CSV table of C-alpha atoms in Angstrom, one decimal:
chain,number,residue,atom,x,y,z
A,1,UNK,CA,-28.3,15.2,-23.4
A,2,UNK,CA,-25.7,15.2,-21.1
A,3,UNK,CA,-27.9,14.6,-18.2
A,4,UNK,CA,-29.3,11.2,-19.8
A,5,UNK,CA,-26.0,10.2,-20.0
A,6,UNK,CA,-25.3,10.3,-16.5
A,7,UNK,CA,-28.5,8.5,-15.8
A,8,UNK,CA,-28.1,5.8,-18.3
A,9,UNK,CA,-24.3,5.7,-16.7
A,10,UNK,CA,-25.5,5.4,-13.2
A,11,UNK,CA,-28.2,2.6,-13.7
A,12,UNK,CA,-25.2,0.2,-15.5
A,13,UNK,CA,-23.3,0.7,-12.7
A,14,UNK,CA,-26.3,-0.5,-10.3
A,15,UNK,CA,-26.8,-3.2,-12.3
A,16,UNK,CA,-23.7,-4.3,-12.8
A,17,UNK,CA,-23.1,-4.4,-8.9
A,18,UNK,CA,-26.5,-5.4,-8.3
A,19,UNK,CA,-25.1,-9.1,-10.8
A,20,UNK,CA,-21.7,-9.0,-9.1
A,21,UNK,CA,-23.4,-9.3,-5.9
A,22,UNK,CA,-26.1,-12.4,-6.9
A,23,UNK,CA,-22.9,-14.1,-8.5
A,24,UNK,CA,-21.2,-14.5,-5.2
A,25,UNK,CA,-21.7,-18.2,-5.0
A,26,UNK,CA,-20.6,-18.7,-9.0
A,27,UNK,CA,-17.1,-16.6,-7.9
A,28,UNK,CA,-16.5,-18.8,-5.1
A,29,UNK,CA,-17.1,-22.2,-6.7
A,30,UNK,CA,-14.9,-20.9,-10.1
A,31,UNK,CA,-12.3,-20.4,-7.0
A,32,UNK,CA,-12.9,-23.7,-5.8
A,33,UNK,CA,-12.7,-25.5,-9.5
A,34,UNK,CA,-10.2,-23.3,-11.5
A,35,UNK,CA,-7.6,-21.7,-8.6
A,36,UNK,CA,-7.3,-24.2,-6.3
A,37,UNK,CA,-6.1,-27.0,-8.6
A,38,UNK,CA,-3.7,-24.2,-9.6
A,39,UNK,CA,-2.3,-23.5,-6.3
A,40,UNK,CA,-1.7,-27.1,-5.4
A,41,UNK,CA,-0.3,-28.1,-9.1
A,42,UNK,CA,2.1,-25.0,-8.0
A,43,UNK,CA,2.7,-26.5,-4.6
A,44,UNK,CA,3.5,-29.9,-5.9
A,45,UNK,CA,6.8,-28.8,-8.3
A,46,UNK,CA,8.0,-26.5,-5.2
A,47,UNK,CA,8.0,-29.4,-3.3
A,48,UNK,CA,10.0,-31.4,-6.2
A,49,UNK,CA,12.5,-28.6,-6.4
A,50,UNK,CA,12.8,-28.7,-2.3
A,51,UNK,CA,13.2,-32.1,-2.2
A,52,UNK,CA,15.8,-32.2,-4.6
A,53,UNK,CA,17.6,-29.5,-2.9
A,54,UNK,CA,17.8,-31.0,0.3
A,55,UNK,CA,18.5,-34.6,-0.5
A,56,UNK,CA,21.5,-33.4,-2.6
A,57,UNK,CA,23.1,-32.3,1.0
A,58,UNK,CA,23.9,-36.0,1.5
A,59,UNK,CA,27.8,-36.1,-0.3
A,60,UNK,CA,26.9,-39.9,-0.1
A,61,UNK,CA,24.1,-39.9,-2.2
A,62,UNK,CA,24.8,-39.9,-6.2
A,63,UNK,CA,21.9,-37.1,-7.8
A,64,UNK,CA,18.6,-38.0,-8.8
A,65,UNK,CA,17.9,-37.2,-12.4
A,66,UNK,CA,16.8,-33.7,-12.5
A,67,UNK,CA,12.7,-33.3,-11.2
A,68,UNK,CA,11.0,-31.4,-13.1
A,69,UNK,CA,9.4,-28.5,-12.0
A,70,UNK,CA,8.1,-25.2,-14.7
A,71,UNK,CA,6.5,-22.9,-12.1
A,72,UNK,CA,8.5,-20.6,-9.8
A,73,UNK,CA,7.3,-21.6,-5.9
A,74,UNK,CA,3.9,-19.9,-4.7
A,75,UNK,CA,5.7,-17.9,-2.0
A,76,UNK,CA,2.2,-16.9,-0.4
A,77,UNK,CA,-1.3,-17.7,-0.6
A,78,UNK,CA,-3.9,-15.7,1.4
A,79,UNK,CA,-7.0,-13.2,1.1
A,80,UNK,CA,-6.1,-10.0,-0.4
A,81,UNK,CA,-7.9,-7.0,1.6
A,82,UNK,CA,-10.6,-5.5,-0.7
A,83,UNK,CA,-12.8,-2.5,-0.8
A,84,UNK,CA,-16.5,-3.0,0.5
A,85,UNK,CA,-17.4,-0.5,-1.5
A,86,UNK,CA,-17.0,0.5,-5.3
A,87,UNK,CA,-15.2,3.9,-5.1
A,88,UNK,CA,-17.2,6.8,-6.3
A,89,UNK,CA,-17.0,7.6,-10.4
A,90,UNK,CA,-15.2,11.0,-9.9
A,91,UNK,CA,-12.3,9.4,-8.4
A,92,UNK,CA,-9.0,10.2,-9.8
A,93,UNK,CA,-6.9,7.8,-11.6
A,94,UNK,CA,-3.5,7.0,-10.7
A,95,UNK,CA,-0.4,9.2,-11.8
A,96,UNK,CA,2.8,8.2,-12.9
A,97,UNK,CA,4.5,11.1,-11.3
A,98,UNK,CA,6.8,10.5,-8.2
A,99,UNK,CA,7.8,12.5,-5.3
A,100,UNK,CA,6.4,14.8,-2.9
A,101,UNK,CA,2.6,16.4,-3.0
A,102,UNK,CA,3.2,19.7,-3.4
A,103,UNK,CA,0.2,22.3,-0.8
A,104,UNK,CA,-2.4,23.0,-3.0
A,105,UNK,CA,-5.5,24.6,-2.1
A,106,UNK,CA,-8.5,21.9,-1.4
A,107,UNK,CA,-9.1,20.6,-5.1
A,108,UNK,CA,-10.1,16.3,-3.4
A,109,UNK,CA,-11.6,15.1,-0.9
A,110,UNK,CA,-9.5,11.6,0.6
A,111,UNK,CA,-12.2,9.2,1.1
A,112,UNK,CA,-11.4,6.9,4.0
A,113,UNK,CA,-14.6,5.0,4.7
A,114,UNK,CA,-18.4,5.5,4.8
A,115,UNK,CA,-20.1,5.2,8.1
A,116,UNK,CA,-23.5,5.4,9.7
A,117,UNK,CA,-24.0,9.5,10.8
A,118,UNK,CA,-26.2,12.6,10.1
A,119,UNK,CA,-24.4,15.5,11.1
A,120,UNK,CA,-20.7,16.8,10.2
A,121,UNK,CA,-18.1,16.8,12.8
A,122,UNK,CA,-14.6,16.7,13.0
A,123,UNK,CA,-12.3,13.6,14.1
A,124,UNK,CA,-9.5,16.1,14.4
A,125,UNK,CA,-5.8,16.0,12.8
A,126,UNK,CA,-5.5,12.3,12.7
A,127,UNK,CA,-5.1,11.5,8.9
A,128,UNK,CA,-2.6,10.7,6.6
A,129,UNK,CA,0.7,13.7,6.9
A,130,UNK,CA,-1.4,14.9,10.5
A,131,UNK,CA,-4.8,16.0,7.9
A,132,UNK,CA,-8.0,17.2,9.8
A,133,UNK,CA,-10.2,14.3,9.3
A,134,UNK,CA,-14.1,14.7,9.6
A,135,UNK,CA,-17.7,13.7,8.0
A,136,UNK,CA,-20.3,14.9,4.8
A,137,UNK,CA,-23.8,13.6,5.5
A,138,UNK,CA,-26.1,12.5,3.5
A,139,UNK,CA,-29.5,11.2,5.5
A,140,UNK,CA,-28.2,8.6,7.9
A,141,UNK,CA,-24.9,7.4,6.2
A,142,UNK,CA,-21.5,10.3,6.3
A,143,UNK,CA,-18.1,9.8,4.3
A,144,UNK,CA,-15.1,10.3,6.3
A,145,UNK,CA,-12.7,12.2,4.2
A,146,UNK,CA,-9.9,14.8,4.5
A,147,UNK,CA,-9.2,17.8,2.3
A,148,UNK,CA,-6.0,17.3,0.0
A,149,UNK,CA,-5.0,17.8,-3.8
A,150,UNK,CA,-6.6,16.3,-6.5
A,151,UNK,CA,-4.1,14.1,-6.9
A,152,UNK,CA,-2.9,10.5,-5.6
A,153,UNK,CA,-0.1,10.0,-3.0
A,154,UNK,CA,3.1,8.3,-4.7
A,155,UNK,CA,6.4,8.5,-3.1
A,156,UNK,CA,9.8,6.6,-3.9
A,157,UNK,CA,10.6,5.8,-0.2
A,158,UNK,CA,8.6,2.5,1.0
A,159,UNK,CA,8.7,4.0,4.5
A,160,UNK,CA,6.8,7.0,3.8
A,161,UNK,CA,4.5,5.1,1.6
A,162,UNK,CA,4.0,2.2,4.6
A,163,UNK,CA,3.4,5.2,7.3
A,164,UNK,CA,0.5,7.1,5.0
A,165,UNK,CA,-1.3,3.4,4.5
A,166,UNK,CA,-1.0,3.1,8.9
A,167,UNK,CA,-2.6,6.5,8.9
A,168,UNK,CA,-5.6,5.7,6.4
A,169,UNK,CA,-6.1,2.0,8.5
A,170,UNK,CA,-6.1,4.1,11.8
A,171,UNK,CA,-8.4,6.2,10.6
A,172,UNK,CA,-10.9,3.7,9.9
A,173,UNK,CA,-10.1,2.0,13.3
A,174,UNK,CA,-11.2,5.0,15.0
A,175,UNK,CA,-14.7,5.5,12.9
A,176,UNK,CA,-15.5,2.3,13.7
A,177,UNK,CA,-15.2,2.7,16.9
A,178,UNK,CA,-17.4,5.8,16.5
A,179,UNK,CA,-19.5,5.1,14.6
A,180,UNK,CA,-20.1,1.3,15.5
A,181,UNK,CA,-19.9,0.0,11.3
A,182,UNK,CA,-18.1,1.2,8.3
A,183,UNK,CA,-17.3,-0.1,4.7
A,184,UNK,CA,-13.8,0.8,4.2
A,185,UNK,CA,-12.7,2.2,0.8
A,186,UNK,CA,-9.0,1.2,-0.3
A,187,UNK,CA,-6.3,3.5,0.1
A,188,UNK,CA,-5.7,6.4,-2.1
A,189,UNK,CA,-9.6,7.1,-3.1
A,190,UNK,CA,-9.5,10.7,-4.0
A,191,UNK,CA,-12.4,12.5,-5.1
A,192,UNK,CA,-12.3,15.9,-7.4
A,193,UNK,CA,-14.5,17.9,-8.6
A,194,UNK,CA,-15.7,19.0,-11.9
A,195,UNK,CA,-16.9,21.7,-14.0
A,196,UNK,CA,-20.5,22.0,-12.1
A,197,UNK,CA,-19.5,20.4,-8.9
A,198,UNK,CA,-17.0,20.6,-6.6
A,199,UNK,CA,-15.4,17.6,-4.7
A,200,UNK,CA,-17.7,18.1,-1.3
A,201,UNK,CA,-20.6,18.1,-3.5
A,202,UNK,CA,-19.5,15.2,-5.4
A,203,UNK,CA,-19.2,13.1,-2.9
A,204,UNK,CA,-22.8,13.7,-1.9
A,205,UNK,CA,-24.0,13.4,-4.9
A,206,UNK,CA,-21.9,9.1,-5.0
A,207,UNK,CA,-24.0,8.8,-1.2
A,208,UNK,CA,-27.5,9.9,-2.9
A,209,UNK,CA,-27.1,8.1,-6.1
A,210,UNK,CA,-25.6,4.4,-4.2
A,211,UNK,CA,-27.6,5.1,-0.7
A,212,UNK,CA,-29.6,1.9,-1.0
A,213,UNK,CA,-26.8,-0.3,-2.0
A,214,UNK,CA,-24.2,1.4,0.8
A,215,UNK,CA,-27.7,1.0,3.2
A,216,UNK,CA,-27.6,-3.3,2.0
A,217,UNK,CA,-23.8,-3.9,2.8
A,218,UNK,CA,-23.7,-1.9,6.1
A,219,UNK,CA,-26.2,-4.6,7.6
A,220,UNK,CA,-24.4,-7.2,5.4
A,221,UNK,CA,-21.1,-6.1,7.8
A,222,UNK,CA,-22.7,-4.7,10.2
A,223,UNK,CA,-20.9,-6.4,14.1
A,224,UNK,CA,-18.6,-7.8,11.7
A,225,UNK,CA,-14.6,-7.1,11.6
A,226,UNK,CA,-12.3,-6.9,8.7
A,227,UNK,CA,-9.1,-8.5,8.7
A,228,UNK,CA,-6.4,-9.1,6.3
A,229,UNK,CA,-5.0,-12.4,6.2
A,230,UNK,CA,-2.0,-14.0,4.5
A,231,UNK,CA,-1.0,-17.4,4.5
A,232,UNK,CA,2.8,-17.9,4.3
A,233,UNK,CA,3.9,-21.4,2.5
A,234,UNK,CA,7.6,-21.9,2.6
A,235,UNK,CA,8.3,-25.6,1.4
A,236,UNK,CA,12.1,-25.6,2.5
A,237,UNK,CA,10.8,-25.5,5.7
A,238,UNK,CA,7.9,-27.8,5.6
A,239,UNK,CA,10.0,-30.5,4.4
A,240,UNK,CA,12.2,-30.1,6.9
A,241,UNK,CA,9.9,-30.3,9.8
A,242,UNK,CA,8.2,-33.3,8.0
A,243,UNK,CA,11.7,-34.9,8.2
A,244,UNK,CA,12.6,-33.9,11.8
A,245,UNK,CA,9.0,-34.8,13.3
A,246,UNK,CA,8.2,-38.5,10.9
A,247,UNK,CA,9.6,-41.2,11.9
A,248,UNK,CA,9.3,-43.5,9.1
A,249,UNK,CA,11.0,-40.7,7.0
A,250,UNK,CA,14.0,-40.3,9.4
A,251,UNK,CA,14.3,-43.9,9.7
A,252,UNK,CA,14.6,-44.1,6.0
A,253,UNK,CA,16.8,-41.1,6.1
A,254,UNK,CA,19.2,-42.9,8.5
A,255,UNK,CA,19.5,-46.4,6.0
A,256,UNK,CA,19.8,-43.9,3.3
A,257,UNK,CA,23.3,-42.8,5.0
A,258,UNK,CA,24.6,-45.7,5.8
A,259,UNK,CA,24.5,-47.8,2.4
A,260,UNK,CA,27.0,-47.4,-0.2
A,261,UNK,CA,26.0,-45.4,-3.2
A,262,UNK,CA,24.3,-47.6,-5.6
A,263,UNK,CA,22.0,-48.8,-2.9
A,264,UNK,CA,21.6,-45.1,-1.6
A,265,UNK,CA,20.2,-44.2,-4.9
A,266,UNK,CA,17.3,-46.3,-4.2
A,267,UNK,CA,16.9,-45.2,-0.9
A,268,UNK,CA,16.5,-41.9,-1.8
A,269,UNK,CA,14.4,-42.4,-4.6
A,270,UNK,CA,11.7,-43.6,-1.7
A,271,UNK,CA,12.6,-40.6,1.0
A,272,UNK,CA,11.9,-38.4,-2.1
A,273,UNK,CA,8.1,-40.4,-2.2
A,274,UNK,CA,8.0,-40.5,1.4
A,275,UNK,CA,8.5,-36.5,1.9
A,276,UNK,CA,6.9,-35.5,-1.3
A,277,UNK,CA,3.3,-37.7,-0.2
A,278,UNK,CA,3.7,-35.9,3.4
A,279,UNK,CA,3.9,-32.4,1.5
A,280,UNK,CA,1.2,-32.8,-0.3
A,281,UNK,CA,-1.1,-34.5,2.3
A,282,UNK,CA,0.2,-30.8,4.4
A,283,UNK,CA,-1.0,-29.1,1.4
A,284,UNK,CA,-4.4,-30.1,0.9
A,285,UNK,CA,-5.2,-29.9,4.6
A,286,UNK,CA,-4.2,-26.4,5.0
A,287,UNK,CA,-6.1,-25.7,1.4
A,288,UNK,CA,-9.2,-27.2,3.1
A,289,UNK,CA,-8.8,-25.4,6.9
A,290,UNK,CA,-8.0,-21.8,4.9
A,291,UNK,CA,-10.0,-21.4,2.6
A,292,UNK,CA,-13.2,-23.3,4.5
């Protein structure tokens, strides 16, 4: 019984990835449709807010009424950096204990990536805390792991936490430079073991069951590169270079200054326009250069 189970588990999965996959296009049009609009309706108030704030530097200006604006600025927009690969089911989950790992004996196997190789060998002690990283086979394809506790790495100090996420990226720098293509798995994938399997065996056992659909994205990726990319959208100092760079907006800038307050009112009430239409024209370009 409990063998059907695992079977009638591990063909959902497939076809649940084998869907996710053939709805690629559907994903990225919902982005297109539902997020963008988002982004930009986000953009616009940030803009209002800046706007707002700068022109109220000018002592010789009376205020604007009050813009409004509900949404806190989109600090960033960008492409998150995403597993290529769907971790294996006997991954742990996450703990809500901090602090140090204690040394256990070798309960998990760390999985790094998955790359193209038929024999086990050792990359030497370069993963995370100075671990001996090497490969387990299966056919053609070998996961690139390290031995560590069966548990996940958490730690209160951001520096330690940064140094052990270098460590996994450099490890997967160096297999691909091995091994020519790998599909990276996100940091902290552990893999344990059971009570009729241990955590080498395991893994095996996730590159047997998934060989055909890790076999489809290696030549999906394959002379391809990975890179994380975040775009950083500050409007404070958009709207500044728009002013210092825009003519017409300086010029109006200038008039603005030099008239006495009830006709300064007016003034800025058009360098608000004038900024605000140039924001928003900066927006949608960089929308359209990004994420095309």
């Amino acid at each position: 019984m409990k063998r059907i189970r695992e079977i009638i588990e591990r063909i959902v999965r497939q076809e649940i990835r084998s869907a996710l996959a053939d709805s690629e296009d559907i994903v990225k049009e919902a982005v297109k449709t539902s997020l963008l609009p988002e982004l930009r309706a986000a953009t616009r108030d940030a803009i209002s807010r800046v706007v707002e704030d700068m022109l109220k530097e000018s002592p010789e200006v009376e205020e604007t009424p009050p813009l409004s604006a509900s949404i806190t600025p989109q600090e960033s927009a960008g492409i998150q950096e995403t597993e290529l690969v769907a971790p294996p089911e006997a991954e742990i989950s996450a703990s809500s204990e901090v602090g140090a790992r204690p040394k256990k004996d070798s309960d998990g196997k760390y999985l790094y990536c998955v790359a193209e190789g038929s024999e086990r060998i050792s990359l030497g002690k370069i993963g995370i805390e100075g671990n001996e990283v090497y490969t387990i086979p299966y056919k053609d394809l070998c996961a690139v792991v390290h031995n560590c506790p069966a548990q996940p790495y958490k730690s209160e100090d951001n520096e330690v936490v940064k140094s052990w996420i270098m460590a996994h990226q450099k490890v997967v720098d160096i297999a691909w430079e091995k091994f020519g293509t790998v599909l990276p798995l996100g940091f902290d994938t552990i893999i344990q073991g059971n009570e009729d399997t241990d955590p080498d065996e395991n893994m095996k056992n996730w590159l047997r069951e998934d060989y055909e659909s890790l076999k489809e994205k290696m030549e999906k990726v394959r002379g391809k590169e990975e890179y994380g990319v975040q775009v950083f959208w500050d409007p404070k100092v958009i709207a500044h270079k728009i002013v210092q760079r825009n003519e017409e907006i300086q010029k109006l800038e200038k008039e603005m200054k030099s008239k006495p307050k009830g006709a300064a009112y007016m003034y800025k009430q058009k360098l608000e326009r004038a900024i605000k239409k140039e924001m928003e024209a900066k927006a949608d370009q960089y929308f359209k250069d990004f994420y095309n």
